Amino acid sequence: MTQTLRVTYELTPDRDEDPEAKARDICYEQTVELPRHAVPPEVADWVPGEIESIEALDDKRWVAVIGFDASLCADELTQTLNLIFGNISLKRGVRITAIDWPDSLVASLGGPGLGIDGWRELTGVRHRAVTATALKPMGLTAQQLAERAAAFALGGLDIIKDDHGLSDQRHAPFTERLARCRDAVGDRSLYLPNITAPWPTMMARARDAREAGCSAVLVCPMLTGLDAPRWLSDELGLAVMAHPSLSGAYLQRTHGMAPELMLGDVFRLAGADAVIYPNTGGRFGLRPDECTAINDRLRGSEPPCRPAMPTPAGGMALDEAGVWAQRYGPDTILLLGGALYETGHIENAARRLTKAIEDAA
Amino acid sequence: MTQTLRVTYELTPDRDEDPEAKARDICYEQTVELPRHAVPPEVADWVPGEIESIEALDDKRWVAVIGFDASLCADELTQTLNLIFGNISLKRGVRITAIDWPDSLVASLGGPGLGIDGWRELTGVRHRAVTATALKPMGLTAQQLAERAAAFALGGLDIIKDDHGLSDQRHAPFTERLARCRDAVGDRSLYLPNITAPWPTMMARARDAREAGCSAVLVCPMLTGLDAPRWLSDELGLAVMAHPSLSGAYLQRTHGMAPELMLGDVFRLAGADAVIYPNTGGRFGLRPDECTAINDRLRGSEPPCRPAMPTPAGGMALDEAGVWAQRYGPDTILLLGGALYETGHIENAARRLTKAIEDAA
C-alpha cells in the first residue's frame, strides 16, 4: 500500500499571483515538471502532488497541505528533499511549516544510530543536561588547542568539540590536532573532532578518529552532504553531532523551512544524534518558541525514529546556564564557548558550568 | 606568501543595527567565533577577517569588503563556504555580491575537469550552441522513458539527460533506466543519467554509468555534497552537469549569495562542467542581467580555472530557442523540456529545435 508524504506549505503569493495556482504549481513543478496537458494519463493520477486543503491564513499568506506519493522519495533523503523543496527553492514565498512523515519512509531513512541513550552511555551522564564546549579559536596550534582541551576536561565538561571551522589548516593540521586533543582529554570527557570535509576525506578522518579512540565526531551536513551522519553511524558506529553551518538560508520568514523542520526533522532523519542550533537570546535570531519546537522535533515521537539531543549554543552567558538547563530539561546538551573563554580562566569557568548544571538537575 | 580571499558583502542592517558593527561581526563570527577581547594576541592579528572598506549603497544597504587569510580555507571547498557564509547564514541581511578568488585556492579546488572543450569533444558540436532535453515525467517506466530518449536522439538533440527527480523509484529503477536509455540513445546523442543520491550510492551509480558507456552524468550538488562534481571527474573522468535543486534558498534579495556566485563561481569551483540555471522569462524569477552574469562567471577568466557551460533551462518556448542561442552565444547548452513534450510529437519537436539552433549559429 502506498503511503503519503504530507507537506504543509505556507504561501506568500506575489500581488499578481493566485494562491491556488501557486499551490498547483508546487504539485507539478516538484514532480512531473510538465504543464498539466503534457502529463501522460497513466502518470497524471498519482505522480503530481495533490492539494488536500488550502485556506487563507491572513491577508497575505495561505496554507496549503499537499500530499505526495511517498514512493517518489525512492527511500533516499536526497530525493526526499528534492521532492519537497528542490525546484521551488528557486521560487519565492514558499515555506514548509509541517511535514507528516510516513513510517515506511522514516524506517528506510533510519534516523539517529545512537540518539539520546547513546550520549548518556558515552558520557555516563544520567539525570542532568550534558555540558559541552568548543575548542577555538582557529589560528591556534594543535598544541595550544590541546592545552585548552585539557583544561576543559579538568573542569569537568562532558563534551569537548572542535570548533566547526577547524578543518586541516596548516597551523593545526587534522591528524596532529586529533592526536594531541584526544590525548589531552583522555577518558575524562568525550573529544569530538570536526571531520567536515569533502565526503571521502571526511570518511578518512572519521576512521582516523575512531582509531584514535574517539566515539563521536562533529560534522556540518550542509557542507558534506546531508547523509553524512547516517553513513558515519552505519559504517563506523560513531555518534554524530551536527552543526548548522550554511543551513540558515533555508530559515527565512517567507521562504524555506521552519527551523524545527530543517534543524529538527531533516537533521534527525539524516542521522544526527545531536543537533547544534543557535539558542534564542544569543547572537542569532531564533525565537523562544522556535527553539522549543526544535527541541520537541528532535526528541519527540515524530518522526518515528530514535530521539536526538538538542544542543542549544551561540552566546549563552555562564550565569544563565542553569536557567537554560532547567528550562530545556535533562535531555539537552548545553554548548557554551565564548562565555567560558572570556573569563580568562577556562578550567575554573568549566567547573562553574559543571556545578551550575548539576545544581539545576 | 599568504593570499587574501576578498569577499564583498551587501549588508541590510536592521533598524537598530550599526552597519560597521555588522561587518565586524562577520569578521569575528566567521573565524575566531569569540568576542574580540577573548581572542589570543597571536591570533588576533591575522585570523579575524579584515574590513578593507565599507560604504553606504543607499539608505538601507551598505557594502563591506572583507579580506580573509586564504589559508583558513585549508584548500577545501567545504571550509571555504563555511568561512565565507557558514554561521552568518543563520543571521539576516548579509548577501555576498563579489568574491575575489586567490589563484592558489582556485588551483587547489580545481574547477571543471573537462569544461567547455570537453562538451565539444563529447558532442562533436563545434560552432553552435549545444541542444539538450530532459527525460520525464517521473512515474513513467524505464521502457517508456527509453522510448522518449530514442525519439529525442532521432530528432538530433546533442544531450538527453534524466530529469533530476528520477533517482531509483520502483517504476523506473536506476539500473534498468540506465541500461534502457543508454541503449535507446546509442551514439547519436549523449545520455546523462541522474546519479544524485547519498554520496556512496552516487559513486556506485557513476561507476555503473561509466561501465554502461556514459561519458557524462547529471548531479544535484546541493543534495549530494558540493564536492561531488570534482570527485566524479577526478575518479572517473566523467563530465558533470550540475542541477541547482535546493540552491534557491541562497538566492535571496537581501541574504545569501548573488546567483552568479552561487551557480557560477561556487558550482564551477566544485567542478561542474555545465551548470543548469533557471533562465529569465521562464517559470523562475532570475533577471536578464543575472543570467548574463551567470554565463560570464561560468565562462570567464575569473575564477582562474577551466570554463564551464552555462545551461539555461526552465520554460523556454520552442519558437524562441534560436533567439536565446543568438543572445547567449555558442558556448551555451540550451535545455528545453516541457516545450518539446507539449507539442505531442517529441521527435519532430527535437528536429525543430535542432534546426533552429543550427540556423542561429
XYZ file of C-alpha atoms in Angstrom:
722
model
C 0.000 0.000 0.000
C 1.306 3.406 -0.908
C 1.817 5.949 1.849
C 1.505 9.699 1.603
C 4.160 12.257 2.439
C 2.041 15.202 3.566
C 3.696 18.619 3.455
C 2.219 21.878 4.690
C 3.345 24.902 2.697
C 2.806 28.462 3.837
C 2.449 30.521 0.682
C 3.105 34.233 0.367
C 1.973 34.964 -3.193
C 3.172 38.000 -5.095
C 0.471 40.598 -5.635
C -0.462 39.272 -9.074
C -0.198 35.623 -8.075
C -3.172 33.378 -7.376
C -2.610 31.258 -4.235
C -4.317 28.179 -5.657
C -2.267 28.411 -8.823
C 0.835 28.715 -6.657
C -0.123 25.552 -4.786
C -0.859 23.693 -8.031
C 2.476 24.823 -9.366
C 4.194 23.099 -6.427
C 2.294 19.894 -7.205
C 3.597 19.853 -10.777
C 6.970 21.581 -10.504
C 8.129 19.204 -7.806
C 7.096 16.015 -9.592
C 6.332 15.797 -13.318
C 7.840 19.176 -14.189
C 5.495 19.471 -17.105
C 2.424 21.529 -17.871
C -0.699 19.609 -16.951
C -1.785 18.908 -20.539
C 1.578 17.272 -21.319
C 1.393 14.743 -18.488
C 0.640 11.196 -19.710
C -2.644 9.829 -18.307
C -1.034 6.853 -16.529
C 1.080 9.305 -14.537
C -1.410 12.129 -14.075
C -3.476 10.363 -11.443
C -0.721 9.558 -8.944
C 2.533 11.429 -9.554
C 1.667 15.129 -9.247
C 1.215 16.301 -5.674
C -2.385 16.583 -4.543
C -3.760 19.656 -2.805
C -5.559 18.259 0.212
C -6.570 21.650 1.551
C -5.846 25.312 1.017
C -7.002 28.266 3.045
C -6.110 31.861 3.803
C -4.060 32.432 6.946
C -4.288 36.227 6.825
C -4.448 38.814 4.066
C -1.006 37.914 2.746
C -0.470 34.247 3.489
C -2.158 30.988 2.572
C -1.688 27.490 3.906
C -1.750 24.556 1.502
C -1.445 20.911 2.504
C -0.051 18.874 -0.359
C 0.197 15.099 -0.401
C 2.905 13.300 -2.369
C 3.086 9.577 -3.050
C 5.906 8.552 -0.720
C 7.319 6.080 -3.230
C 8.548 9.079 -5.229
C 11.168 9.570 -2.491
C 12.847 6.294 -3.503
C 13.836 5.808 0.164
C 16.560 8.451 -0.246
C 16.933 11.643 1.762
C 18.406 13.389 -1.285
C 15.334 12.659 -3.397
C 13.001 13.409 -0.471
C 14.376 16.945 -0.148
C 14.362 17.278 -3.899
C 10.682 16.335 -3.919
C 9.528 18.663 -1.170
C 11.693 21.721 -1.906
C 14.185 21.164 -4.791
C 12.999 23.295 -7.681
C 10.675 25.539 -5.701
C 13.643 26.636 -3.627
C 14.281 28.770 -6.721
C 10.897 30.464 -6.481
C 9.681 32.773 -3.735
C 7.177 32.813 -0.927
C 7.086 29.075 -0.232
C 7.788 27.951 3.304
C 7.367 24.437 4.668
C 5.775 24.587 8.114
C 4.854 20.948 8.754
C 5.770 17.531 7.412
C 3.877 14.338 8.163
C 6.408 11.561 7.615
C 5.138 8.128 6.590
C 6.503 5.334 8.787
C 7.912 3.407 5.838
C 9.970 6.377 4.669
C 11.309 7.079 8.155
C 12.187 3.411 8.534
C 14.183 3.428 5.321
C 15.968 6.694 6.086
C 16.857 5.426 9.533
C 17.429 8.445 11.747
C 19.939 8.562 14.615
C 22.014 5.449 15.191
C 22.599 6.125 18.900
C 20.469 9.107 19.846
C 19.884 10.361 23.375
C 20.588 6.995 25.023
C 23.862 6.852 23.129
C 25.073 10.148 24.560
C 24.097 9.027 28.067
C 26.044 5.823 27.556
C 29.099 7.600 26.160
C 29.212 10.400 28.720
C 27.978 8.485 31.757
C 25.657 11.394 32.498
C 22.300 10.047 33.615
C 19.926 12.578 35.096
C 21.033 16.029 34.069
C 21.785 18.042 30.958
C 25.101 17.298 29.262
C 27.739 20.049 29.176
C 29.779 20.885 26.108
C 32.214 23.438 24.769
C 34.128 24.204 21.584
C 37.883 24.319 21.060
C 38.822 27.602 19.435
C 39.896 29.926 18.010
C 41.081 28.951 14.595
C 44.687 30.053 14.307
C 45.998 28.405 17.474
C 48.357 25.474 17.094
C 47.256 21.909 17.764
C 49.284 22.037 20.964
C 47.537 25.204 22.157
C 44.132 23.742 21.374
C 45.076 20.568 23.241
C 46.028 22.626 26.310
C 42.602 24.223 26.230
C 41.019 20.792 25.835
C 42.898 19.538 28.896
C 41.683 22.483 30.970
C 38.069 21.948 29.936
C 38.351 18.253 30.772
C 39.787 19.029 34.209
C 36.911 21.437 34.715
C 34.544 18.513 34.282
C 32.845 19.191 30.960
C 31.230 16.173 29.364
C 31.883 17.013 25.722
C 34.707 18.993 24.140
C 34.280 19.505 20.426
C 36.379 21.192 17.787
C 35.101 24.491 16.504
C 33.413 23.741 13.177
C 35.925 25.991 11.402
C 38.881 23.793 12.373
C 39.491 21.523 9.423
C 43.011 20.871 8.188
C 44.625 24.303 8.308
C 48.390 24.285 8.468
C 48.515 25.850 11.940
C 46.674 22.855 13.397
C 46.513 20.006 10.877
C 43.763 17.475 11.425
C 45.984 14.499 12.245
C 48.082 16.358 14.775
C 45.076 18.051 16.334
C 43.269 14.741 16.680
C 46.214 13.056 18.367
C 47.006 15.912 20.743
C 43.459 16.773 21.757
C 42.406 13.154 22.199
C 45.448 12.636 24.346
C 44.835 15.792 26.367
C 41.227 14.901 27.093
C 41.846 11.231 27.840
C 38.828 9.493 29.294
C 37.669 12.442 31.379
C 35.481 13.812 28.596
C 34.393 12.994 25.077
C 36.517 14.735 22.462
C 34.699 15.320 19.155
C 36.999 16.205 16.273
C 35.454 18.181 13.428
C 35.706 15.929 10.403
C 33.831 18.182 7.966
C 35.446 17.863 4.525
C 34.589 16.591 1.071
C 32.935 13.192 1.679
C 35.835 10.779 1.024
C 38.187 12.929 3.096
C 35.546 13.135 5.812
C 35.267 9.338 5.935
C 39.054 9.003 6.159
C 39.115 11.479 9.054
C 36.271 9.597 10.715
C 38.276 6.361 10.533
C 41.296 8.146 11.988
C 39.104 9.492 14.761
C 37.770 6.080 15.625
C 41.232 4.580 15.606
C 42.381 7.328 17.950
C 39.652 6.213 20.347
C 37.002 8.822 19.629
C 33.402 7.618 19.915
C 31.830 10.735 18.464
C 32.519 13.396 15.849
C 31.324 16.801 14.706
C 30.159 17.340 11.130
C 28.421 20.072 9.124
C 25.907 18.132 6.983
C 25.046 21.062 4.733
C 28.679 21.148 3.637
C 29.444 17.438 3.387
C 26.129 16.192 2.025
C 23.163 15.652 4.314
C 23.500 11.879 4.565
C 26.890 12.079 6.276
C 25.666 11.440 9.850
C 23.868 8.247 8.918
C 26.834 6.923 6.991
C 29.208 7.707 9.865
C 26.891 5.876 12.185
C 26.227 2.860 9.950
C 29.789 2.352 8.780
C 31.750 3.297 11.859
C 29.335 3.299 14.780
C 30.215 6.882 15.639
C 27.887 9.238 17.476
C 27.393 12.352 15.366
C 26.874 15.918 16.480
C 25.632 18.014 13.549
C 26.458 21.701 13.125
C 24.036 24.001 11.256
C 26.668 25.836 9.189
C 25.196 27.110 5.896
C 21.682 25.965 6.811
C 20.490 29.444 7.717
C 19.480 30.447 4.211
C 16.614 27.956 4.475
C 15.222 29.590 7.600
C 13.629 32.634 6.056
C 10.391 34.130 7.203
C 8.524 33.632 3.941
C 10.650 31.065 2.110
C 12.400 27.868 3.077
C 11.564 25.694 6.027
C 10.561 26.201 9.641
C 13.661 25.843 11.862
C 12.204 22.835 13.692
C 11.850 21.024 10.363
C 15.260 21.893 8.934
C 17.295 21.514 12.134
C 14.827 19.133 13.755
C 13.243 16.658 11.330
C 15.696 16.836 8.432
C 18.871 16.675 10.515
C 17.377 13.952 12.725
C 16.331 11.868 9.729
C 19.811 12.416 8.291
C 21.066 10.517 11.314
C 22.343 13.264 13.600
C 22.484 12.094 17.229
C 22.731 15.699 18.391
C 21.947 18.929 16.564
C 23.512 22.268 17.402
C 21.210 25.236 16.936
C 21.509 28.933 17.745
C 19.746 29.427 21.046
C 17.317 32.285 21.434
C 18.674 35.411 23.083
C 22.210 34.811 21.851
C 23.999 36.033 18.744
C 21.365 34.681 16.362
C 17.715 35.371 15.828
C 15.583 32.328 16.703
C 12.545 32.968 18.884
C 11.935 31.051 22.144
C 9.033 29.122 20.618
C 11.181 28.131 17.649
C 13.843 26.727 19.974
C 11.239 24.791 21.921
C 9.875 23.456 18.649
C 13.358 22.293 17.596
C 13.743 20.511 20.941
C 10.368 18.855 20.504
C 11.021 17.667 16.954
C 14.416 16.261 17.905
C 13.167 14.405 20.977
C 9.579 13.561 20.143
C 7.784 10.555 18.718
C 7.520 12.247 15.311
C 9.301 11.453 13.054
C 9.210 7.876 14.413
C 12.902 7.130 14.928
C 15.416 7.426 17.780
C 15.341 10.794 19.542
C 18.311 13.142 19.173
C 19.860 15.579 21.632
C 19.048 19.270 21.101
C 22.247 21.276 21.512
C 21.488 24.960 22.027
C 24.534 27.169 21.540
C 25.660 30.566 20.386
C 26.096 33.151 23.064
C 24.645 31.807 26.331
C 26.027 33.509 29.440
C 27.695 31.384 32.103
C 25.429 32.798 34.793
C 22.356 31.722 32.875
C 23.400 28.175 32.023
C 21.486 26.716 34.960
C 18.343 28.523 33.917
C 18.612 27.117 30.396
C 19.216 23.627 31.795
C 16.042 23.891 33.847
C 14.035 25.361 31.021
C 15.121 22.797 28.421
C 15.352 19.799 30.740
C 17.895 16.998 31.097
C 17.723 15.688 27.516
C 19.781 18.613 26.302
C 23.425 19.261 25.519
C 24.265 22.807 26.604
C 27.095 24.170 24.482
C 28.958 27.205 25.813
C 32.072 28.558 24.146
C 32.767 32.275 24.298
C 31.284 32.582 27.785
C 33.966 30.262 29.140
C 36.858 31.797 27.207
C 36.134 35.358 28.160
C 36.507 34.615 31.868
C 40.245 34.288 31.216
C 40.477 31.014 33.187
C 38.749 28.264 31.298
C 39.249 25.450 33.790
C 37.527 27.434 36.520
C 34.836 28.527 34.122
C 34.243 24.902 33.123
C 33.977 23.992 36.791
C 31.385 26.710 37.358
C 29.400 25.482 34.381
C 29.560 21.888 35.606
C 28.319 22.901 39.036
C 25.561 25.085 37.662
C 24.216 22.233 35.547
C 24.486 19.715 38.398
C 22.648 22.113 40.693
C 19.952 22.633 38.117
C 19.220 18.912 37.782
C 53.236 34.212 0.920
C 49.707 34.320 2.200
C 46.955 35.278 -0.199
C 43.714 37.034 0.590
C 40.215 35.777 -0.114
C 38.330 39.035 -0.628
C 34.566 38.900 -0.196
C 32.113 41.728 -0.831
C 29.088 41.646 1.448
C 25.994 43.735 0.860
C 24.573 44.440 4.305
C 20.963 45.301 5.074
C 21.097 46.119 8.782
C 18.020 46.001 10.973
C 16.854 49.420 12.106
C 18.756 49.266 15.401
C 21.841 47.681 13.883
C 25.052 49.566 13.135
C 26.454 48.641 9.704
C 30.069 48.749 10.828
C 29.293 46.547 13.806
C 27.522 44.155 11.443
C 30.626 43.999 9.220
C 32.904 43.480 12.237
C 30.612 40.727 13.418
C 31.183 38.885 10.133
C 34.941 39.207 10.614
C 34.769 37.526 14.013
C 31.777 35.195 13.700
C 33.205 33.555 10.607
C 36.670 32.962 12.024
C 37.519 33.050 15.722
C 33.907 32.925 16.913
C 34.886 34.766 20.048
C 34.363 38.261 21.369
C 37.331 40.451 20.469
C 38.734 40.641 23.995
C 38.874 36.838 24.241
C 40.985 36.380 21.108
C 44.619 35.460 21.897
C 47.107 38.078 20.622
C 48.955 35.674 18.318
C 45.690 35.010 16.501
C 44.132 38.469 16.659
C 46.346 39.995 14.005
C 45.707 37.532 11.179
C 42.728 35.252 11.747
C 39.698 37.575 12.039
C 38.506 38.950 8.718
C 39.642 42.479 7.959
C 37.286 45.202 6.779
C 39.026 46.698 3.768
C 36.266 49.169 3.007
C 32.698 49.902 3.973
C 30.319 52.423 2.484
C 26.645 53.157 2.156
C 24.993 51.958 -1.052
C 21.662 53.672 -0.388
C 19.629 54.498 2.718
C 19.121 50.834 3.586
C 22.149 48.970 2.299
C 25.885 49.057 2.896
C 28.738 47.418 1.052
C 31.638 45.964 3.018
C 34.708 44.353 1.508
C 36.225 41.862 3.930
C 39.545 40.113 3.428
C 40.230 36.660 4.876
C 43.571 34.901 5.030
C 43.119 32.261 2.328
C 44.994 29.651 4.326
C 41.950 29.469 6.614
C 40.163 27.667 3.749
C 42.515 24.687 4.137
C 42.222 24.105 0.360
C 38.737 22.646 0.897
C 35.522 23.874 -0.669
C 33.608 22.823 2.440
C 35.726 25.013 4.686
C 35.740 27.843 2.130
C 31.959 28.059 2.180
C 31.997 27.689 5.925
C 34.387 30.638 6.149
C 32.506 32.994 3.858
C 28.909 32.155 4.815
C 28.636 29.282 7.349
C 27.458 30.824 10.617
C 26.223 34.106 9.190
C 23.798 32.143 7.020
C 21.887 31.995 10.312
C 21.743 35.775 10.616
C 19.917 38.179 8.334
C 20.656 40.852 5.791
C 24.027 39.532 4.599
C 24.432 38.930 0.879
C 27.672 38.098 -0.917
C 27.883 40.067 -4.158
C 31.502 39.530 -5.213
C 34.333 37.139 -4.447
C 37.931 37.655 -5.453
C 39.444 34.180 -5.522
C 43.177 33.798 -4.869
C 44.947 31.742 -7.548
C 46.342 29.293 -5.025
C 42.903 28.461 -3.644
C 41.415 28.005 -7.110
C 44.328 25.776 -8.069
C 43.777 23.553 -5.069
C 39.998 23.356 -5.539
C 40.471 22.519 -9.177
C 37.311 23.519 -11.005
C 35.910 21.696 -14.045
C 37.804 18.637 -15.234
C 36.623 18.906 -18.833
C 34.729 22.165 -19.167
C 33.530 23.683 -22.432
C 36.127 21.917 -24.577
C 35.072 18.641 -23.031
C 31.450 19.066 -24.098
C 32.556 19.983 -27.630
C 34.697 16.859 -27.731
C 31.941 14.627 -26.386
C 29.130 16.005 -28.539
C 31.112 16.761 -31.683
C 29.369 20.141 -31.802
C 31.903 22.790 -32.779
C 30.464 26.160 -33.680
C 26.975 26.413 -32.297
C 25.094 26.115 -29.020
C 24.544 22.578 -27.749
C 20.966 21.289 -27.514
C 19.646 19.347 -24.551
C 16.442 17.983 -23.104
C 15.236 16.124 -20.022
C 13.612 12.701 -19.828
C 10.385 12.931 -17.862
C 7.970 12.720 -16.221
C 8.659 10.760 -13.099
C 6.188 7.903 -12.989
C 6.844 6.502 -16.456
C 8.553 3.127 -16.699
C 12.176 2.785 -17.751
C 10.935 1.440 -21.069
C 8.691 4.464 -21.661
C 11.497 6.850 -20.783
C 13.807 4.987 -23.162
C 11.278 5.372 -25.973
C 11.276 9.105 -25.371
C 15.058 9.104 -25.320
C 15.158 7.334 -28.678
C 12.812 9.886 -30.209
C 14.889 12.814 -28.929
C 18.030 11.175 -30.288
C 16.428 10.664 -33.701
C 15.418 14.302 -33.604
C 19.090 15.197 -33.390
C 19.472 16.568 -29.863
C 23.021 16.600 -28.546
C 22.314 15.834 -24.900
C 19.486 13.861 -23.324
C 19.518 13.932 -19.547
C 17.356 12.342 -16.910
C 15.022 14.659 -15.073
C 16.686 15.425 -11.732
C 13.771 13.807 -9.886
C 14.446 10.372 -11.412
C 16.512 8.505 -8.847
C 15.734 4.880 -8.063
C 11.951 4.830 -7.852
C 10.373 1.437 -8.357
C 8.601 2.445 -11.574
C 11.957 3.090 -13.265
C 14.816 1.737 -11.148
C 18.209 3.288 -11.789
C 19.888 0.199 -13.217
C 17.119 -0.612 -15.638
C 16.707 3.022 -16.680
C 20.428 3.376 -17.311
C 20.564 0.254 -19.485
C 17.447 1.007 -21.496
C 18.059 4.711 -22.056
C 21.732 4.260 -22.896
C 20.742 1.588 -25.371
C 17.963 3.694 -26.871
C 20.206 6.718 -27.368
C 23.198 4.772 -28.671
C 25.905 7.001 -30.091
C 23.530 9.522 -31.638
C 23.454 11.682 -28.509
C 24.955 11.865 -25.042
C 22.726 10.274 -22.409
C 23.255 11.700 -18.907
C 21.748 9.567 -16.158
C 20.853 11.372 -12.940
C 23.056 9.811 -10.281
C 22.012 12.076 -7.396
C 21.939 10.013 -4.187
C 23.750 9.797 -0.871
C 27.457 10.011 -1.797
C 28.489 6.329 -1.745
C 25.372 5.348 -3.700
C 26.055 8.197 -6.112
C 29.591 6.933 -6.728
C 28.300 3.410 -7.344
C 25.780 4.748 -9.863
C 28.524 6.791 -11.513
C 30.624 3.652 -11.967
C 27.634 1.835 -13.413
C 27.068 4.755 -15.776
C 30.650 4.702 -16.976
C 30.559 0.954 -17.477
C 27.393 1.356 -19.499
C 29.311 3.693 -21.774
C 28.123 7.059 -20.469
C 30.684 9.866 -20.600
C 28.645 12.344 -18.606
C 26.181 12.428 -15.722
C 23.702 14.721 -14.009
C 24.021 15.504 -10.318
C 22.454 17.901 -7.792
C 25.453 19.102 -5.733
C 23.347 20.742 -3.016
C 21.860 17.333 -2.253
C 24.918 15.118 -2.590
C 27.545 17.416 -1.136
C 29.060 20.198 -3.196
C 32.310 18.416 -3.980
C 30.566 15.660 -5.949
C 31.344 17.004 -9.451
C 35.073 17.235 -8.800
C 35.191 13.737 -7.358
C 33.246 12.307 -10.300
C 35.668 13.982 -12.635
C 38.868 13.073 -10.777
C 37.950 9.485 -10.017
C 36.008 8.514 -13.094
C 36.743 11.103 -15.769
C 33.042 11.865 -16.190
C 31.729 15.175 -17.478
C 29.300 16.582 -14.930
C 26.188 18.644 -15.484
C 25.073 20.204 -12.199
C 21.446 20.884 -11.340
C 20.526 23.740 -8.957
C 17.961 21.816 -6.902
C 17.711 23.193 -3.340
C 20.135 26.052 -4.081
C 17.399 28.638 -4.381
C 17.227 29.480 -0.690
C 20.651 31.112 -1.034
C 19.470 33.457 -3.783
C 17.513 35.912 -1.682
C 17.416 39.616 -2.326
C 18.929 40.640 0.972
C 20.527 37.434 2.252
C 22.595 34.705 0.681
C 24.652 34.982 -2.447
C 24.293 36.590 -5.856
C 23.126 33.947 -8.382
C 26.301 34.308 -10.468
C 28.379 33.443 -7.407
C 26.302 30.505 -6.187
C 25.502 28.948 -9.565
C 28.562 30.458 -11.272
C 31.661 30.560 -9.092
C 30.730 28.012 -6.422
C 29.364 25.361 -8.783
C 32.268 25.926 -11.208
C 34.847 25.619 -8.438
C 33.038 22.485 -7.266
C 33.967 21.011 -10.619
C 30.738 21.268 -12.610
C 31.424 21.176 -16.361
C 27.952 22.566 -17.027
C 25.519 24.317 -14.712
C 21.777 24.367 -15.216
C 20.091 27.586 -14.137
C 16.548 28.897 -14.466
C 16.545 31.169 -17.477
C 14.933 34.557 -17.248
C 11.397 34.811 -18.551
C 10.565 31.205 -17.746
C 8.993 29.659 -14.675
C 11.526 31.165 -12.260
C 12.457 34.671 -11.333
C 16.017 35.480 -12.412
C 16.519 38.799 -14.211
C 18.220 39.031 -17.643
C 21.309 40.688 -16.150
C 21.575 37.915 -13.542
C 21.532 35.260 -16.275
C 24.201 37.109 -18.242
C 26.269 37.352 -15.081
C 25.962 33.590 -14.502
C 27.119 32.980 -18.084
C 30.062 35.315 -17.579
C 31.175 33.758 -14.301
C 30.945 30.250 -15.732
C 32.866 31.052 -18.903
C 35.210 33.843 -17.889
C 38.796 34.064 -16.719
C 37.681 34.524 -13.104
C 37.865 32.283 -11.155
C 41.015 31.103 -12.985
C 40.087 27.523 -13.915
C 38.533 25.767 -16.919
C 35.350 27.437 -18.172
C 32.029 25.645 -17.763
C 28.957 25.570 -19.983
C 26.027 27.709 -18.874
C 22.844 25.684 -19.289
C 19.777 27.929 -19.216
C 16.543 25.987 -18.716
C 13.109 26.182 -17.194
C 10.345 27.192 -19.533
C 11.881 28.422 -22.795
C 9.490 28.286 -25.765
C 10.488 26.285 -28.835
C 9.919 29.292 -31.101
C 12.342 31.372 -29.074
C 15.182 28.873 -28.819
C 17.028 30.433 -31.776
C 16.807 33.857 -30.195
C 18.277 32.544 -26.940
C 21.053 30.791 -28.866
C 21.955 34.062 -30.549
C 21.715 36.076 -27.382
C 23.799 33.696 -25.270
C 26.233 32.607 -27.987
C 27.676 29.229 -28.964
C 29.240 28.368 -25.592
C 25.844 27.503 -24.171
C 23.805 24.372 -23.629
C 20.160 25.188 -24.286
C 17.936 22.876 -22.258
C 14.290 22.596 -23.318
C 11.924 20.096 -21.761
C 8.253 20.986 -21.457
C 8.295 22.941 -24.728
C 9.155 19.753 -26.616
C 6.742 17.487 -24.765
C 3.734 19.710 -25.143
C 3.911 19.587 -28.948
C 2.716 15.978 -28.682
C 5.404 14.730 -31.098
C 8.778 14.940 -29.470
C 10.881 13.681 -32.359
C 9.571 16.422 -34.636
C 9.924 18.963 -31.870
C 13.526 17.914 -31.334
C 14.129 18.272 -35.054
C 12.691 21.798 -34.994
C 14.903 22.681 -32.056
C 17.978 21.261 -33.775
C 17.281 23.257 -36.919
C 16.570 26.457 -35.009
C 19.903 26.230 -33.204
C 21.808 25.385 -36.376
C 20.195 28.318 -38.155
C 21.081 30.621 -35.298
C 24.782 29.723 -35.413
